[in-house]
Short mmCIF file of C-alpha atoms in Angstrom, two decimals:
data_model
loop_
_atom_site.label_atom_id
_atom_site.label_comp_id
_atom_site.label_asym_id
_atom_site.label_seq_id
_atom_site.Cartn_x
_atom_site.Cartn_y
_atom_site.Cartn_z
CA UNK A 1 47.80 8.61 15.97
CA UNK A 2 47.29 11.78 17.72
CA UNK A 3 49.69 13.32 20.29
CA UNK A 4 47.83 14.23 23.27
CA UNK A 5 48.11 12.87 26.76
CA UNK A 6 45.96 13.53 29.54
CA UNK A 7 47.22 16.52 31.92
CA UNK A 8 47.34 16.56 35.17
CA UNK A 9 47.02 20.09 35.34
CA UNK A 10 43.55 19.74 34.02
CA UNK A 11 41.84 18.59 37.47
CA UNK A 12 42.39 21.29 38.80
CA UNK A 13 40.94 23.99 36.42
CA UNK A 14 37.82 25.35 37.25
CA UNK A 15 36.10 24.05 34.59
CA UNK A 16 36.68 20.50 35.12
CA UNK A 17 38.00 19.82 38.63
CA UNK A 18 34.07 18.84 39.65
CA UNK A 19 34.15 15.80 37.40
CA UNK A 20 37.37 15.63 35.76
CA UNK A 21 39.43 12.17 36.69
CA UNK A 22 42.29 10.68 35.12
CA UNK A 23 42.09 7.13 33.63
CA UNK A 24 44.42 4.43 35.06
CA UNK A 25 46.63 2.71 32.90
CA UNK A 26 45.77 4.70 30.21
CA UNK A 27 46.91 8.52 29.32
CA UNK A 28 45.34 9.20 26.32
CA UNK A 29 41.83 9.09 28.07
CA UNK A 30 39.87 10.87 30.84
CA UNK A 31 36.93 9.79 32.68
CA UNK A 32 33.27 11.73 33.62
CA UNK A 33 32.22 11.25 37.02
CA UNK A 34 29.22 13.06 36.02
CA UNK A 35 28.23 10.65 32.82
CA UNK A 36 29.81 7.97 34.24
CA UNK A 37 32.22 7.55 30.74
CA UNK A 38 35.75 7.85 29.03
CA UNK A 39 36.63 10.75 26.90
CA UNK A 40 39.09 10.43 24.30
CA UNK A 41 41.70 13.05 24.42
CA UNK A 42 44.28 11.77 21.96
CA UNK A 43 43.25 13.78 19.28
CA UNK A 44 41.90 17.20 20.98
CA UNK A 45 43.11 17.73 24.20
CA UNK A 46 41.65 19.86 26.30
CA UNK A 47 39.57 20.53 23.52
CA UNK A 48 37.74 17.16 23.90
CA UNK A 49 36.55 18.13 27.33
CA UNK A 50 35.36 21.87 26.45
CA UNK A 51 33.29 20.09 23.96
CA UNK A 52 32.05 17.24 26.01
CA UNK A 53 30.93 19.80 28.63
CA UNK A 54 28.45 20.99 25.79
CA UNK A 55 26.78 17.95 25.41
CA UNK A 56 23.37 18.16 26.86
CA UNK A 57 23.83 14.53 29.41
CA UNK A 58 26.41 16.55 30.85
CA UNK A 59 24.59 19.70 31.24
CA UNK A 60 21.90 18.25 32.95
CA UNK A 61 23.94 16.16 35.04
CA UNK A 62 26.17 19.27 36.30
CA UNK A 63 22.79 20.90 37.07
CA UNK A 64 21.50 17.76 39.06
CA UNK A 65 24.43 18.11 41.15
CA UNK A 66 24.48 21.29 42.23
CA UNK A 67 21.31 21.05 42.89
CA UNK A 68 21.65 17.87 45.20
CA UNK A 69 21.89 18.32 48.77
CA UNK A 70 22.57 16.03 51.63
CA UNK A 71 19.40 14.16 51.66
CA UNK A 72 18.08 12.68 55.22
CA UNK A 73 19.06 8.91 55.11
CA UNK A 74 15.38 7.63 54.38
CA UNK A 75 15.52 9.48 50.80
CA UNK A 76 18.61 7.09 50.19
CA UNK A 77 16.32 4.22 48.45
CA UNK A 78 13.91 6.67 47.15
CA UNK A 79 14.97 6.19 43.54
CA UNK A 80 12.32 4.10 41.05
CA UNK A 81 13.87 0.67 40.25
CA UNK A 82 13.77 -0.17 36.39
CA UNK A 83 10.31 -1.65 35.36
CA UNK A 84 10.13 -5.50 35.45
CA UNK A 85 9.42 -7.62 32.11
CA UNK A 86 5.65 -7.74 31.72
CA UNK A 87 5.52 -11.39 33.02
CA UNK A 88 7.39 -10.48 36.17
CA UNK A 89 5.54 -7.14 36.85
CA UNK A 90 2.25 -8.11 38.50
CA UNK A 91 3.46 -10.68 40.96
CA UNK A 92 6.32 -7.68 42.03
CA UNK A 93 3.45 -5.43 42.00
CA UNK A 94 1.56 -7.56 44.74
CA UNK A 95 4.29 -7.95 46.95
CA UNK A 96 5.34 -4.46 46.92
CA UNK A 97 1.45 -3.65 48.19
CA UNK A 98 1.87 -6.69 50.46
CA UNK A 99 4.48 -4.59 52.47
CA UNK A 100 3.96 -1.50 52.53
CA UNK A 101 1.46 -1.68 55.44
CA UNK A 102 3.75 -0.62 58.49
CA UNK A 103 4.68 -4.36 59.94
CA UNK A 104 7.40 -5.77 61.42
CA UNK A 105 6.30 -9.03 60.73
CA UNK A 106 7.30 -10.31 57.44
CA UNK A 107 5.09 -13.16 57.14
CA UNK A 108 1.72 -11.04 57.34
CA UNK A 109 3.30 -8.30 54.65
CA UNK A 110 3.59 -11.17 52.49
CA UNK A 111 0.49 -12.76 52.66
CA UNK A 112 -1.47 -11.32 49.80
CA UNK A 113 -2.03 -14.50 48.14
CA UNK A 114 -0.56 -18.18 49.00
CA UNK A 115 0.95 -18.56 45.88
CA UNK A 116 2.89 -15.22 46.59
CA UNK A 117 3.72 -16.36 50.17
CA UNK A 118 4.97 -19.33 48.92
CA UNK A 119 7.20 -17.48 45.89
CA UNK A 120 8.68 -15.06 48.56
CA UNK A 121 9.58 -17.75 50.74
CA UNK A 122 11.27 -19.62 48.38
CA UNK A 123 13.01 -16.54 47.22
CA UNK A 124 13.47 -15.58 50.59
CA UNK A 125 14.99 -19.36 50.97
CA UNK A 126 17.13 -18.75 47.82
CA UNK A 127 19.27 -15.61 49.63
CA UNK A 128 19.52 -17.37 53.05
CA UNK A 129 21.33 -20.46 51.12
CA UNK A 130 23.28 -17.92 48.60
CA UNK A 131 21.68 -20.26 46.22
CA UNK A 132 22.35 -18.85 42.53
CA UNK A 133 19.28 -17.64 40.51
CA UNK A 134 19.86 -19.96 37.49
CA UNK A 135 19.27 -22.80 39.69
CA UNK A 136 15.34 -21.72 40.08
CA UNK A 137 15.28 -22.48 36.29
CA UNK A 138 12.40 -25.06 35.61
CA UNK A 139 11.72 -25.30 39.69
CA UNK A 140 7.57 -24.63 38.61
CA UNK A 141 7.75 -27.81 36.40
CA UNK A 142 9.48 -29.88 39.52
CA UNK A 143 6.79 -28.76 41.89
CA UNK A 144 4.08 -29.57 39.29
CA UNK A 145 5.46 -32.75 39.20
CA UNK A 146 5.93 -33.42 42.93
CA UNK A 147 3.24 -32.15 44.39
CA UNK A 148 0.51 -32.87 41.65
CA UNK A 149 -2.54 -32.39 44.43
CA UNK A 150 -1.47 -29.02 44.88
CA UNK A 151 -3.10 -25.67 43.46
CA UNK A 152 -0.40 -23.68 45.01
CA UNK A 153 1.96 -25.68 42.90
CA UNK A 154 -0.07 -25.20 39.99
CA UNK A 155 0.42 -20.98 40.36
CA UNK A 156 3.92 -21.00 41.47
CA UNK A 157 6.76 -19.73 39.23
CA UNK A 158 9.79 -18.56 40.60
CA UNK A 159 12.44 -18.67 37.82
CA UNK A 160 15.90 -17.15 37.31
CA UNK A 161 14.77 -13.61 36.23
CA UNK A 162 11.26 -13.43 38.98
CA UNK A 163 13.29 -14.61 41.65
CA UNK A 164 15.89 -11.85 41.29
CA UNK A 165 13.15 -9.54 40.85
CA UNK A 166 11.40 -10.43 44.05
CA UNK A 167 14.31 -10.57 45.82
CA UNK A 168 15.68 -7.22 44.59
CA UNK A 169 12.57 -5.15 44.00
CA UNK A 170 9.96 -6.49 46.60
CA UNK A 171 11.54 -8.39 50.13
CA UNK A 172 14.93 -6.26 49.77
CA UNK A 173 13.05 -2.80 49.45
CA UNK A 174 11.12 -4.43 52.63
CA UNK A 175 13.78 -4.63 55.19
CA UNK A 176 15.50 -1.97 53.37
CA UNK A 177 12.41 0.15 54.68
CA UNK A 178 12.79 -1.91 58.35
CA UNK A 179 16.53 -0.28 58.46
CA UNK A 180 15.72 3.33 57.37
CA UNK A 181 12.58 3.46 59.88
CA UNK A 182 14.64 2.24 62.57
CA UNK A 183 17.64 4.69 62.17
CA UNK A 184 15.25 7.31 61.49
CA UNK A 185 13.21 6.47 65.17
CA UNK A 186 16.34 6.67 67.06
CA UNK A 187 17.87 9.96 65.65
CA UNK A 188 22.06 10.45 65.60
CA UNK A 189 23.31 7.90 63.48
CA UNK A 190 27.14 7.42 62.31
CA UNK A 191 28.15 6.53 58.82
CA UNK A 192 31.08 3.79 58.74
CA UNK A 193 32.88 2.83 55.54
CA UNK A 194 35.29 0.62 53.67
CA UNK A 195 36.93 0.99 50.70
CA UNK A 196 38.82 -1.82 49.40
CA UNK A 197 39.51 -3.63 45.45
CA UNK A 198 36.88 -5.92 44.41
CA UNK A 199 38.98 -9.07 42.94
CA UNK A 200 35.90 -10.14 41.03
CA UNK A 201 35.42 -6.95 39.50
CA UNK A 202 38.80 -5.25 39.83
CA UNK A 203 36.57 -2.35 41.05
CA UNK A 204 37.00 -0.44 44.57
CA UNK A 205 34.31 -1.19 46.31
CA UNK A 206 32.48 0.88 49.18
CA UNK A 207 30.83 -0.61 51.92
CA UNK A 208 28.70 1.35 54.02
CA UNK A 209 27.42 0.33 57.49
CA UNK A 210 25.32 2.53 59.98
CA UNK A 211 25.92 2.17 63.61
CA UNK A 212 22.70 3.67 65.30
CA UNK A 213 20.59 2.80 68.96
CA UNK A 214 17.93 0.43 69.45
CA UNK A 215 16.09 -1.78 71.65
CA UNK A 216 18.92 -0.68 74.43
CA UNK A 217 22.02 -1.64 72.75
CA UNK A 218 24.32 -0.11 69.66
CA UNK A 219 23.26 -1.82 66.34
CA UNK A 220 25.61 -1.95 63.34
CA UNK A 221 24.12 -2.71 59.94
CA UNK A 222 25.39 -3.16 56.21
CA UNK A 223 23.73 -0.60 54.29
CA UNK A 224 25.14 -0.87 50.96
CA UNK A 225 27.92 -0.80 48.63
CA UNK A 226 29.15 1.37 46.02
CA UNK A 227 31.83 0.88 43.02
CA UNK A 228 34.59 3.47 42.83
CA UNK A 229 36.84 4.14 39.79
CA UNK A 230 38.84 6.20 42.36
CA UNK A 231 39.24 6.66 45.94
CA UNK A 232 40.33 10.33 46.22
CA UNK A 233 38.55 11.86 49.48
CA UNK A 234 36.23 13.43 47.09
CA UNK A 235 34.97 10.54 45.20
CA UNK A 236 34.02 9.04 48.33
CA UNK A 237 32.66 11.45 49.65
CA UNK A 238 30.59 11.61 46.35
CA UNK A 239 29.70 7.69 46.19
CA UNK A 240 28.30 7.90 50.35
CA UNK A 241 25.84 10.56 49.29
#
């Protein structure tokens, strides 16, 4: 077994204090904030992180972040989601044309077809009630069954995997669009935060809310969360941009 132990002293040379963190509970590691992974240092050292730095994920990722600058807050959900399964694909593909007129009402962004109205109000339905995804499993077959007359029961399938897809990908992106426009309209905005341990996933976890005006009174509204291995100033400062 090798003899080396991760150094504290190594955060804070120049070379890796940008993304260099220890590992908790475990010395003979150290953690990328850049690639996001463990490096084994029992065997090399500091060795192990000159050579990591060479590897090209890292390279480009150093490069992304220097190049990153504090975006406006409506470039937050600019990034491309992952590409549905092919089944799921064209019925998330209609909703996100359904709303991307500019509408505050929710039931005309919907209403491209009313089989789709009726799968994002169900899925809509599904959130309200915190109702898990697995139990949408065979819910086409039941509506087959009980409403027999029915075309729109004929079309509809909402299972586990399209109803996390709709929810995620096409009514979230919705009023995540609603929030950015309206913080954007009414100018000065401030950030407010939590960082606390996630039981579940024995994770920090980063809450972000945005207190902003509108329609005459201060709103406050969750914006997301984030999962921290760390809570150093710097990581969170890293994890709110």
């Amino acid at each position: 077994m090798g003899k080396c132990k991760f150094s504290g002293s190594w955060v804070n040379d120049p070379a890796f204090k940008d993304w260099l963190r220890p590992v908790e509970g475990n010395n003979r590691q150290a953690y990328c904030s850049v690639c996001k992974k463990n490096i084994n240092v029992n065997w090399m050292g500091a060795n192990a992180l000159r050579s990591h730095m060479q590897s090209t994920k890292h390279k480009n990722g150093m490069r992304a972040r220097r190049e990153q600058l504090i975006l406006p807050i409506s470039a937050v959900c600019a990034a491309a989601p992952p590409p549905p399964p092919p089944q799921i694909s064209a019925t998330v593909g209609l909703l996100a044309n359904a709303t991307a007129p500019a509408t505050s009402d929710l039931r005309v962004a919907m209403g491209a077809t009313p089989t789709l109205r009726a799968e994002a109000l169900w899925c809509l339905n599904t959130a309200v009630k915190h109702h898990s995804l697995n139990s949408n499993e065979g819910i086409s077959e039941l509506f087959k069954e009980m409403f027999p007359d029915s075309d729109i029961a004929k079309s509809f399938t909402c299972g586990k995997d399209k109803t996390g897809y709709i929810i995620r990908f096409g009514l979230a992106s919705f009023f995540k669009k609603q929030l950015v426009d309206g913080i954007n309209k009414a100018g000065p905005f401030v950030l407010m935060f939590d960082e606390s341990l996630n039981q579940a996933s024995k994770k920090k976890q980063l809450d972000i809310h945005v207190r902003y005006w509108e329609d005459d009174r201060v709103q406050s509204r969750y914006f997301g969360s984030q999962f921290l291995g760390h809570g150093r100033a710097e990581d969170l400062l890293h994890h709110i941009k």
